[in-house]
Amino acid sequence: MPGTAAAGGLRAATPQRTGPDRCIIDTVGVTPTGDHLWRSYDGTRVPTAWPPRTSMRDVFPDGAARLLSRTSVDQVDEQSFETYGWVVLGDVLHHFVYADTDDAVLEPGDPRLTRIGGGWSTMREMEVAEYAHRDVTTPRTTLYGLKADGSLHRWVRSGTTWRGHESFAGFASVKSMTLISMTATYDTFLMNTRGGALYTVRIPIASPMSPVVTVVRTGTWQGLETLIADVCGGNGTVLVGVDHDTGLAYLYAVGHAIGTSTVIRGLGRLPGTFPDKVSAPGVPSPRSDVEPPPFGE
């Protein structure tokens, strides 16, 4: 077992967040039939899971989704909510949004897809850092893609377009990456490698793109094909690691990342199986989130 798990509750339009004594993570997966399936785990109790819940059926065509960003729920008015994020369908990256419904059936015209661009079939990881939380004075939206050749790519949204493309080579051994920090000056990912190492990769916002790689663990993390992270307390991370070979998932509470001195508590294997091959954190929209941005490193 590559570590050691716990769990939390979820409502369709309101993903759970952390309090001073809670470490809750919501994950959203895309099923082979294109449904959105939510799961919730609590990093303060060992190990419990709320039953998986289909929040929306037939969001995407069967088998089309390859990569999924952090998926957010936004409150439109007092009684209505929308779910949005970014998804790679085949070779094309899209922004998607749909209205939440009580019966998990799409409203006419949903999902609303905005085509970002093609050429994404060569990407094996994708994430969007939306730094727009309360009290953020310089909001930004930054897109990252990890290509099959090991190059890490970055774009910044400017209005309705994406500009400032940069890339950095050297990440060919990475199996999975997940966002753990967003600040005014950098984003940080947690990455594991085929050799079993676990790293933080801090990416300063300044150009040229110059990632700072710091080892957290030197081995035992090679069995996890997917990492999914969210905030734990004020400056930590709650982490789900998925072994797609077995369909098993494990939960970890990770302290503020400080290299090999980082505290990682393995909480055990999560109940049931985790068959979702395309999955990401489910989070409130940064624009309405009462919590600060993640600050795991």
Short mmCIF file of C-alpha atoms in Angstrom, two decimals:
data_model
loop_
_atom_site.label_atom_id
_atom_site.label_comp_id
_atom_site.label_asym_id
_atom_site.label_seq_id
_atom_site.Cartn_x
_atom_site.Cartn_y
_atom_site.Cartn_z
CA MET A 1 0.00 0.00 0.00
CA PRO A 2 1.55 3.36 -1.07
CA GLY A 3 0.63 5.17 2.08
CA THR A 4 -2.19 5.09 4.45
CA ALA A 5 -7.44 7.30 4.48
CA ALA A 6 -10.59 9.20 5.79
CA ALA A 7 -13.87 11.12 4.36
CA GLY A 8 -16.56 14.12 4.06
CA GLY A 9 -20.02 15.22 2.92
CA LEU A 10 -21.21 16.88 -0.27
CA ARG A 11 -24.23 18.72 -1.54
CA ALA A 12 -24.74 19.22 -5.27
CA ALA A 13 -24.17 22.93 -5.44
CA THR A 14 -21.96 23.49 -2.39
CA PRO A 15 -18.67 21.61 -2.23
CA GLN A 16 -17.37 21.42 1.32
CA ARG A 17 -14.43 23.51 2.44
CA THR A 18 -12.10 23.32 5.39
CA GLY A 19 -12.57 24.86 8.78
CA PRO A 20 -9.95 25.12 11.52
CA ASP A 21 -10.56 21.49 12.48
CA ARG A 22 -11.66 19.97 9.17
CA CYS A 23 -9.89 18.62 6.11
CA ILE A 24 -12.56 17.81 3.55
CA ILE A 25 -11.94 17.04 -0.10
CA ASP A 26 -14.52 16.64 -2.84
CA THR A 27 -13.53 14.90 -6.05
CA VAL A 28 -15.40 15.00 -9.34
CA GLY A 29 -14.89 12.26 -11.89
CA VAL A 30 -16.13 11.73 -15.43
CA THR A 31 -17.63 8.28 -15.94
CA PRO A 32 -17.28 6.37 -19.25
CA THR A 33 -20.83 7.53 -20.09
CA GLY A 34 -19.93 11.20 -19.52
CA ASP A 35 -21.63 11.70 -16.14
CA HIS A 36 -20.20 13.85 -13.37
CA LEU A 37 -19.71 11.70 -10.26
CA TRP A 38 -18.84 13.41 -6.96
CA ARG A 39 -17.16 11.77 -3.97
CA SER A 40 -16.36 13.30 -0.57
CA TYR A 41 -13.78 12.40 2.05
CA ASP A 42 -12.85 13.90 5.42
CA GLY A 43 -9.19 13.99 6.41
CA THR A 44 -9.99 14.21 10.11
CA ARG A 45 -11.80 10.90 10.49
CA VAL A 46 -10.54 7.42 9.61
CA PRO A 47 -11.64 6.29 7.01
CA THR A 48 -15.19 7.16 6.02
CA ALA A 49 -16.69 8.06 2.64
CA TRP A 50 -20.02 9.53 1.68
CA PRO A 51 -21.73 7.51 -1.07
CA PRO A 52 -20.73 8.64 -4.60
CA ARG A 53 -23.34 10.92 -6.15
CA THR A 54 -24.09 11.65 -9.78
CA SER A 55 -24.44 15.42 -9.95
CA MET A 56 -25.21 15.53 -13.68
CA ARG A 57 -25.75 12.91 -16.34
CA ASP A 58 -24.45 12.99 -19.91
CA VAL A 59 -22.33 16.12 -19.47
CA PHE A 60 -19.89 14.93 -22.15
CA PRO A 61 -20.11 12.39 -24.98
CA ASP A 62 -19.38 8.79 -23.98
CA GLY A 63 -15.64 8.20 -23.61
CA ALA A 64 -14.65 11.63 -24.94
CA ALA A 65 -13.20 13.24 -21.80
CA ARG A 66 -9.43 12.83 -21.40
CA LEU A 67 -8.42 15.50 -18.88
CA LEU A 68 -10.35 17.57 -16.35
CA SER A 69 -9.41 20.74 -14.44
CA ARG A 70 -10.43 21.73 -10.92
CA THR A 71 -14.21 21.85 -11.26
CA SER A 72 -16.03 24.70 -9.54
CA VAL A 73 -19.53 25.41 -8.34
CA ASP A 74 -20.63 29.04 -8.63
CA GLN A 75 -23.69 30.59 -6.98
CA VAL A 76 -25.60 32.52 -9.66
CA ASP A 77 -28.35 33.87 -7.41
CA GLU A 78 -30.07 32.95 -4.16
CA GLN A 79 -31.44 29.65 -5.47
CA SER A 80 -29.39 28.67 -8.52
CA PHE A 81 -25.89 27.35 -9.07
CA GLU A 82 -23.66 26.53 -12.02
CA THR A 83 -20.81 24.05 -12.38
CA TYR A 84 -17.88 25.00 -14.60
CA GLY A 85 -14.33 24.05 -15.44
CA TRP A 86 -12.08 23.01 -18.32
CA VAL A 87 -12.05 19.66 -20.07
CA VAL A 88 -10.11 18.03 -22.89
CA LEU A 89 -12.48 16.19 -25.23
CA GLY A 90 -10.43 14.15 -27.67
CA ASP A 91 -7.85 16.61 -29.00
CA VAL A 92 -9.62 19.85 -28.01
CA LEU A 93 -9.59 21.86 -24.79
CA HIS A 94 -12.94 23.42 -23.84
CA HIS A 95 -14.35 25.56 -21.06
CA PHE A 96 -17.66 24.09 -19.90
CA VAL A 97 -20.53 25.34 -17.77
CA TYR A 98 -23.94 23.95 -16.92
CA ALA A 99 -26.80 24.82 -14.57
CA ASP A 100 -27.18 22.49 -11.59
CA THR A 101 -30.53 20.70 -11.46
CA ASP A 102 -32.23 18.64 -8.77
CA ASP A 103 -32.76 15.65 -11.07
CA ALA A 104 -29.21 15.62 -12.56
CA VAL A 105 -30.65 16.21 -16.05
CA LEU A 106 -29.09 18.93 -18.17
CA GLU A 107 -31.07 22.04 -18.96
CA PRO A 108 -31.69 22.66 -22.70
CA GLY A 109 -28.53 24.07 -24.27
CA ASP A 110 -26.23 22.69 -21.58
CA PRO A 111 -23.39 22.09 -21.25
CA ARG A 112 -22.22 25.35 -22.77
CA LEU A 113 -18.85 24.56 -24.35
CA THR A 114 -16.33 27.20 -25.39
CA ARG A 115 -13.55 25.86 -27.59
CA ILE A 116 -10.11 26.95 -26.38
CA GLY A 117 -7.93 25.13 -28.92
CA GLY A 118 -6.71 21.86 -30.38
CA GLY A 119 -3.49 19.90 -30.03
CA TRP A 120 -4.29 18.54 -26.57
CA SER A 121 -4.14 14.85 -27.41
CA THR A 122 -0.39 15.03 -26.68
CA MET A 123 -1.04 16.38 -23.16
CA ARG A 124 -1.28 13.90 -20.29
CA GLU A 125 -1.99 16.35 -17.45
CA MET A 126 -3.88 19.66 -17.38
CA GLU A 127 -4.84 22.17 -14.70
CA VAL A 128 -6.15 25.71 -14.43
CA ALA A 129 -5.16 27.93 -11.49
CA GLU A 130 -7.93 30.47 -10.89
CA TYR A 131 -6.43 32.99 -8.50
CA ALA A 132 -9.48 35.18 -7.91
CA HIS A 133 -10.44 34.57 -4.30
CA ARG A 134 -11.76 37.12 -1.83
CA ASP A 135 -9.22 39.88 -1.03
CA VAL A 136 -7.11 39.01 -4.12
CA THR A 137 -6.20 42.35 -5.68
CA THR A 138 -4.55 41.01 -8.85
CA PRO A 139 -6.67 38.08 -10.07
CA ARG A 140 -5.36 35.81 -12.81
CA THR A 141 -6.26 32.55 -14.53
CA THR A 142 -3.30 30.39 -15.53
CA LEU A 143 -3.46 27.23 -17.65
CA TYR A 144 -0.91 24.42 -17.37
CA GLY A 145 -0.41 21.36 -19.53
CA LEU A 146 2.12 18.54 -19.16
CA LYS A 147 2.99 17.10 -22.55
CA ALA A 148 3.87 13.46 -23.22
CA ASP A 149 7.46 14.48 -24.04
CA GLY A 150 7.86 15.82 -20.49
CA SER A 151 7.58 19.54 -21.25
CA LEU A 152 5.45 21.66 -18.93
CA HIS A 153 3.47 24.38 -20.72
CA ARG A 154 1.81 27.55 -19.39
CA TRP A 155 -0.64 30.16 -20.69
CA VAL A 156 -2.33 33.14 -18.98
CA ARG A 157 -5.87 34.19 -19.82
CA SER A 158 -6.31 37.72 -21.11
CA GLY A 159 -9.98 38.48 -21.66
CA THR A 160 -11.31 35.65 -23.81
CA THR A 161 -7.92 34.55 -25.14
CA TRP A 162 -4.86 32.77 -23.75
CA ARG A 163 -1.49 34.46 -24.18
CA GLY A 164 2.13 34.31 -23.09
CA HIS A 165 2.78 30.67 -23.91
CA GLU A 166 5.94 29.34 -22.24
CA SER A 167 7.32 25.86 -21.66
CA PHE A 168 9.98 24.10 -19.62
CA ALA A 169 11.42 20.64 -20.29
CA GLY A 170 12.44 17.96 -17.81
CA PHE A 171 9.23 16.40 -16.48
CA ALA A 172 9.14 13.16 -18.52
CA SER A 173 9.16 10.97 -15.40
CA VAL A 174 6.08 12.61 -13.84
CA LYS A 175 3.00 10.37 -13.46
CA SER A 176 0.55 12.88 -11.97
CA MET A 177 0.38 16.47 -10.78
CA THR A 178 -2.07 18.38 -8.61
CA LEU A 179 -2.26 22.03 -7.60
CA ILE A 180 -1.57 22.78 -3.90
CA SER A 181 -0.77 26.53 -3.86
CA MET A 182 -1.86 29.72 -5.59
CA THR A 183 -0.33 33.05 -4.56
CA ALA A 184 0.24 36.44 -6.17
CA THR A 185 3.75 35.37 -7.20
CA TYR A 186 3.66 31.60 -7.82
CA ASP A 187 1.67 28.39 -8.24
CA THR A 188 2.83 25.09 -6.74
CA PHE A 189 2.09 21.55 -7.87
CA LEU A 190 2.66 18.29 -6.06
CA MET A 191 4.03 15.69 -8.51
CA ASN A 192 4.93 12.01 -8.22
CA THR A 193 7.23 10.13 -10.59
CA ARG A 194 7.52 6.66 -12.08
CA GLY A 195 10.55 6.12 -9.86
CA GLY A 196 8.47 6.76 -6.72
CA ALA A 197 9.65 10.24 -5.76
CA LEU A 198 7.30 12.99 -4.60
CA TYR A 199 8.15 16.61 -5.40
CA THR A 200 6.78 20.10 -5.06
CA VAL A 201 7.17 22.17 -8.21
CA ARG A 202 6.86 25.89 -7.57
CA ILE A 203 6.29 27.93 -10.73
CA PRO A 204 6.86 31.67 -10.34
CA ILE A 205 4.42 33.83 -12.27
CA ALA A 206 7.29 35.93 -13.64
CA SER A 207 8.75 35.20 -17.06
CA PRO A 208 10.71 33.36 -18.24
CA MET A 209 9.07 30.26 -16.79
CA SER A 210 11.49 28.81 -14.22
CA PRO A 211 10.06 25.97 -12.08
CA VAL A 212 11.67 25.29 -8.70
CA VAL A 213 11.70 21.54 -7.95
CA THR A 214 11.99 20.35 -4.33
CA VAL A 215 12.05 16.71 -3.24
CA VAL A 216 9.46 15.77 -0.59
CA ARG A 217 9.96 11.99 -0.59
CA THR A 218 12.47 9.89 -2.52
CA GLY A 219 10.41 6.72 -2.91
CA THR A 220 7.20 4.62 -2.52
CA TRP A 221 4.86 6.94 -4.50
CA GLN A 222 5.17 5.21 -7.89
CA GLY A 223 1.94 3.20 -7.51
CA LEU A 224 -0.36 6.21 -7.81
CA GLU A 225 -1.54 7.27 -11.26
CA THR A 226 -3.67 10.20 -10.08
CA LEU A 227 -3.18 12.79 -7.33
CA ILE A 228 -6.10 15.02 -6.26
CA ALA A 229 -5.50 17.76 -3.68
CA ASP A 230 -7.39 20.46 -1.81
CA VAL A 231 -6.91 22.72 1.18
CA CYS A 232 -6.39 21.24 4.66
CA GLY A 233 -6.51 23.81 7.44
CA GLY A 234 -4.68 27.07 6.83
CA ASN A 235 -1.55 25.90 5.05
CA GLY A 236 -1.77 22.16 4.49
CA THR A 237 -3.18 19.79 1.90
CA VAL A 238 -5.59 16.89 1.93
CA LEU A 239 -4.57 14.46 -0.80
CA VAL A 240 -6.27 11.56 -2.56
CA GLY A 241 -3.94 9.18 -4.39
CA VAL A 242 -5.45 6.69 -6.84
CA ASP A 243 -3.94 3.43 -8.06
CA HIS A 244 -5.73 2.76 -11.34
CA ASP A 245 -4.25 -0.73 -11.62
CA THR A 246 -6.26 -1.83 -8.58
CA GLY A 247 -8.99 0.84 -8.49
CA LEU A 248 -8.01 1.63 -4.90
CA ALA A 249 -7.61 5.12 -3.43
CA TYR A 250 -5.73 6.36 -0.36
CA LEU A 251 -6.06 9.51 1.71
CA TYR A 252 -3.24 11.64 3.14
CA ALA A 253 -2.99 14.74 5.30
CA VAL A 254 0.03 16.71 4.14
CA GLY A 255 1.54 19.50 6.19
CA HIS A 256 2.86 22.74 4.73
CA ALA A 257 5.48 21.57 2.24
CA ILE A 258 9.06 22.13 3.41
CA GLY A 259 10.99 19.55 1.43
CA THR A 260 11.87 16.23 3.01
CA SER A 261 10.75 17.55 6.43
CA THR A 262 7.15 17.82 5.19
CA VAL A 263 4.79 15.92 7.50
CA ILE A 264 2.64 13.38 5.62
CA ARG A 265 0.08 11.34 7.53
CA GLY A 266 -1.20 8.32 5.66
CA LEU A 267 -4.83 7.91 6.77
CA GLY A 268 -5.46 4.58 5.07
CA ARG A 269 -7.32 3.13 2.12
CA LEU A 270 -10.63 4.70 1.24
CA PRO A 271 -13.69 2.42 1.26
CA GLY A 272 -14.83 0.92 -2.02
CA THR A 273 -13.16 1.41 -5.36
CA PHE A 274 -12.24 4.50 -7.38
CA PRO A 275 -12.67 3.59 -11.06
CA ASP A 276 -12.71 7.18 -12.38
CA LYS A 277 -9.85 7.59 -14.85
CA VAL A 278 -10.63 11.30 -15.40
CA SER A 279 -10.99 13.18 -12.12
CA ALA A 280 -10.16 16.43 -10.34
CA PRO A 281 -10.94 18.38 -7.15
CA GLY A 282 -14.45 19.77 -6.82
CA VAL A 283 -14.24 23.27 -5.31
CA PRO A 284 -16.37 26.38 -4.85
CA SER A 285 -15.87 29.14 -7.38
CA PRO A 286 -12.93 31.27 -6.24
CA ARG A 287 -15.09 34.34 -6.76
CA SER A 288 -17.51 33.25 -4.03
CA ASP A 289 -15.26 31.13 -1.84
CA VAL A 290 -15.07 32.32 1.77
CA GLU A 291 -11.73 30.54 2.22
CA PRO A 292 -8.37 31.91 1.01
CA PRO A 293 -6.57 30.27 -1.95
CA PRO A 294 -4.77 26.98 -1.27
CA PHE A 295 -1.39 27.51 0.40
CA GLY A 296 0.17 24.07 0.64
CA GLU A 297 3.75 25.21 -0.05
#
